[in-house]
């Protein structure tokens, strides 16, 4: 923003999310020239009593050098820290927010700003239990005072509820206070470079257009793996589990981008309309197409009940009932404490009809792999002739590895991009209320069955591929393991 001033208010400033994600993202934006002292100020707000310097000391260690700006790191760091002020107060008492508003107003009128309309961005790095009271406080005391050109926006993080009913209740409470255009529901997977590339890859290439359907695609897998457990977050995690933590939001959002029809334009509403249609076309999940697991040792954490059935792993098959995807299994798989850390999309094509080389069977099917992380890449597994005198087939790859191809390009962090989008008022990469509702509709019946222990988690060894039953399920619905995977 060139004219006017922007206040970024980090609520829950002393917490984990703020420390690890929000402030580092703001810092990197600062290094890249976006958040500068002449028109932006940052306010931390939380219950703990501490000074501005205490907060600065607390986050200091997490502000790693921004790639490409290593030389000026020290200078940037001290300038950035000076932008931050801290205000302490409770989340449900008027006085706290009255004094927060006073501080913001004082900044808006100070000589530090260039004048102009006031913009206020509230980042909820908070437990969702306080969302309703904090929203009410902001609405009562902290809205922008500028009628023209000013705005107030809020960024909220998941979990948005535990199931359809609680999510709808939360949406209604917040919806009574803010318009949809003021609410930015973050799903940080939508900020990842390769997730953003899906739209371009699918709709910017002639190559994929005729192939992207049930006639050619055998299955789609969307996989999230972490090689560590719930360390330190056991209490939170046990109340939610991997389906609410990863599948219902991150993987489902990715699925929407893989499966949706071409939007009318790049207008955020057009894109979100198409994503919504995918969610609304989903068939109910059936028990036979679900495997949930819990890694051995998960319950050693003293904050986790000994009879917990909470899954730390899940494979769930989703099916989209429309003309494009009839019969194609979308296999969502996520797990903690597995053998590696990665997230990827695998689009597996059907066998070649009338295959004279018998290659699909011998060397494997064509597969398009989009690796979201680590080492972003897009590669296509193809059958080629093995070089040499014999006519033998092998599988090889057309490979776009970002590290090699875009060596000097800095790939922005998801949170940086999403905060910047919020400042610019672009909601494309945020979840709309109706999408959220549809996402909960898909998973709520299954989640309730798991909560009632009608579906039980099977155990798996930490550091493994997860329960063997999950591989069997993927195979059963048509995924063929390729070599080297
Ligand atoms: C968060 C989940 O939303 O995403 C965490 O709550 C998970 O459990 C994290 O570890 C993974 O994010 P990323 O960007 O590291 O893949």
mmCIF file of N, CA and C and ligand atoms in Angstrom, residues 21 158 188-189 192 224 226 228 233 236 245-246 250 336 341 373, ligand 1:
data_model
loop_
_atom_site.group_PDB
_atom_site.id
_atom_site.type_symbol
_atom_site.label_atom_id
_atom_site.label_comp_id
_atom_site.label_asym_id
_atom_site.label_seq_id
_atom_site.Cartn_x
_atom_site.Cartn_y
_atom_site.Cartn_z
ATOM 1 N N UNK A 21 5.421 -18.960 12.405
ATOM 2 C CA UNK A 21 4.935 -18.697 11.044
ATOM 3 C C UNK A 21 4.644 -17.221 10.762
ATOM 4 N N UNK A 158 -7.260 -22.536 10.589
ATOM 5 C CA UNK A 158 -7.982 -23.714 11.027
ATOM 6 C C UNK A 158 -7.512 -24.114 12.437
ATOM 7 N N UNK A 188 -2.894 -22.949 4.332
ATOM 8 C CA UNK A 188 -1.584 -22.540 3.801
ATOM 9 C C UNK A 188 -1.138 -23.401 2.619
ATOM 10 N N UNK A 189 -1.779 -24.555 2.395
ATOM 11 C CA UNK A 189 -1.425 -25.332 1.211
ATOM 12 C C UNK A 189 -1.751 -24.566 -0.079
ATOM 13 N N UNK A 192 1.205 -22.630 -1.451
ATOM 14 C CA UNK A 192 2.431 -23.286 -1.903
ATOM 15 C C UNK A 192 2.593 -23.141 -3.417
ATOM 16 N N UNK A 224 0.369 -36.883 1.828
ATOM 17 C CA UNK A 224 1.086 -36.029 2.770
ATOM 18 C C UNK A 224 1.762 -36.942 3.778
ATOM 19 N N UNK A 226 4.718 -37.110 7.016
ATOM 20 C CA UNK A 226 5.680 -36.459 7.897
ATOM 21 C C UNK A 226 6.479 -37.537 8.612
ATOM 22 N N UNK A 228 7.870 -37.207 11.484
ATOM 23 C CA UNK A 228 7.895 -37.009 12.942
ATOM 24 C C UNK A 228 6.471 -37.101 13.473
ATOM 25 N N UNK A 233 2.588 -31.370 20.556
ATOM 26 C CA UNK A 233 1.237 -30.913 20.185
ATOM 27 C C UNK A 233 0.192 -31.991 20.477
ATOM 28 N N UNK A 236 -3.407 -30.939 21.549
ATOM 29 C CA UNK A 236 -4.190 -30.393 20.429
ATOM 30 C C UNK A 236 -4.550 -31.515 19.463
ATOM 31 N N UNK A 245 -6.934 -32.480 10.683
ATOM 32 C CA UNK A 245 -5.714 -31.676 10.612
ATOM 33 C C UNK A 245 -5.214 -31.500 9.168
ATOM 34 N N UNK A 246 -5.366 -32.512 8.356
ATOM 35 C CA UNK A 246 -4.755 -32.487 7.013
ATOM 36 C C UNK A 246 -5.742 -32.785 5.867
ATOM 37 N N UNK A 250 -6.215 -29.311 3.821
ATOM 38 C CA UNK A 250 -5.110 -29.223 2.859
ATOM 39 C C UNK A 250 -5.300 -30.145 1.645
ATOM 40 N N UNK A 336 1.465 -39.133 10.080
ATOM 41 C CA UNK A 336 2.583 -38.629 10.894
ATOM 42 C C UNK A 336 3.468 -39.821 11.217
ATOM 43 N N UNK A 341 9.358 -37.318 4.753
ATOM 44 C CA UNK A 341 8.556 -36.087 4.794
ATOM 45 C C UNK A 341 8.360 -35.623 3.372
ATOM 46 N N UNK A 373 6.494 -30.719 -2.021
ATOM 47 C CA UNK A 373 7.628 -30.510 -1.122
ATOM 48 C C UNK A 373 8.167 -31.838 -0.662
HETATM 49 C C1 LIG B 1 -0.569 -27.878 9.576
HETATM 50 C C2 LIG B 1 -0.894 -29.052 10.459
HETATM 51 O O1 LIG B 1 -1.742 -27.320 9.080
HETATM 52 O O2 LIG B 1 0.242 -28.304 8.519
HETATM 53 C C3 LIG B 1 0.368 -29.729 10.957
HETATM 54 O O3 LIG B 1 -1.666 -28.621 11.565
HETATM 55 C C4 LIG B 1 1.298 -30.043 9.817
HETATM 56 O O4 LIG B 1 0.064 -30.913 11.678
HETATM 57 C C5 LIG B 1 1.489 -28.844 8.909
HETATM 58 O O5 LIG B 1 2.544 -30.436 10.364
HETATM 59 C C6 LIG B 1 2.257 -29.217 7.665
HETATM 60 O O6 LIG B 1 2.554 -28.074 6.913
HETATM 61 P P1 LIG B 1 3.767 -28.098 5.887
HETATM 62 O O7 LIG B 1 3.669 -26.779 5.192
HETATM 63 O O8 LIG B 1 5.008 -28.279 6.692
HETATM 64 O O9 LIG B 1 3.533 -29.262 4.985
#
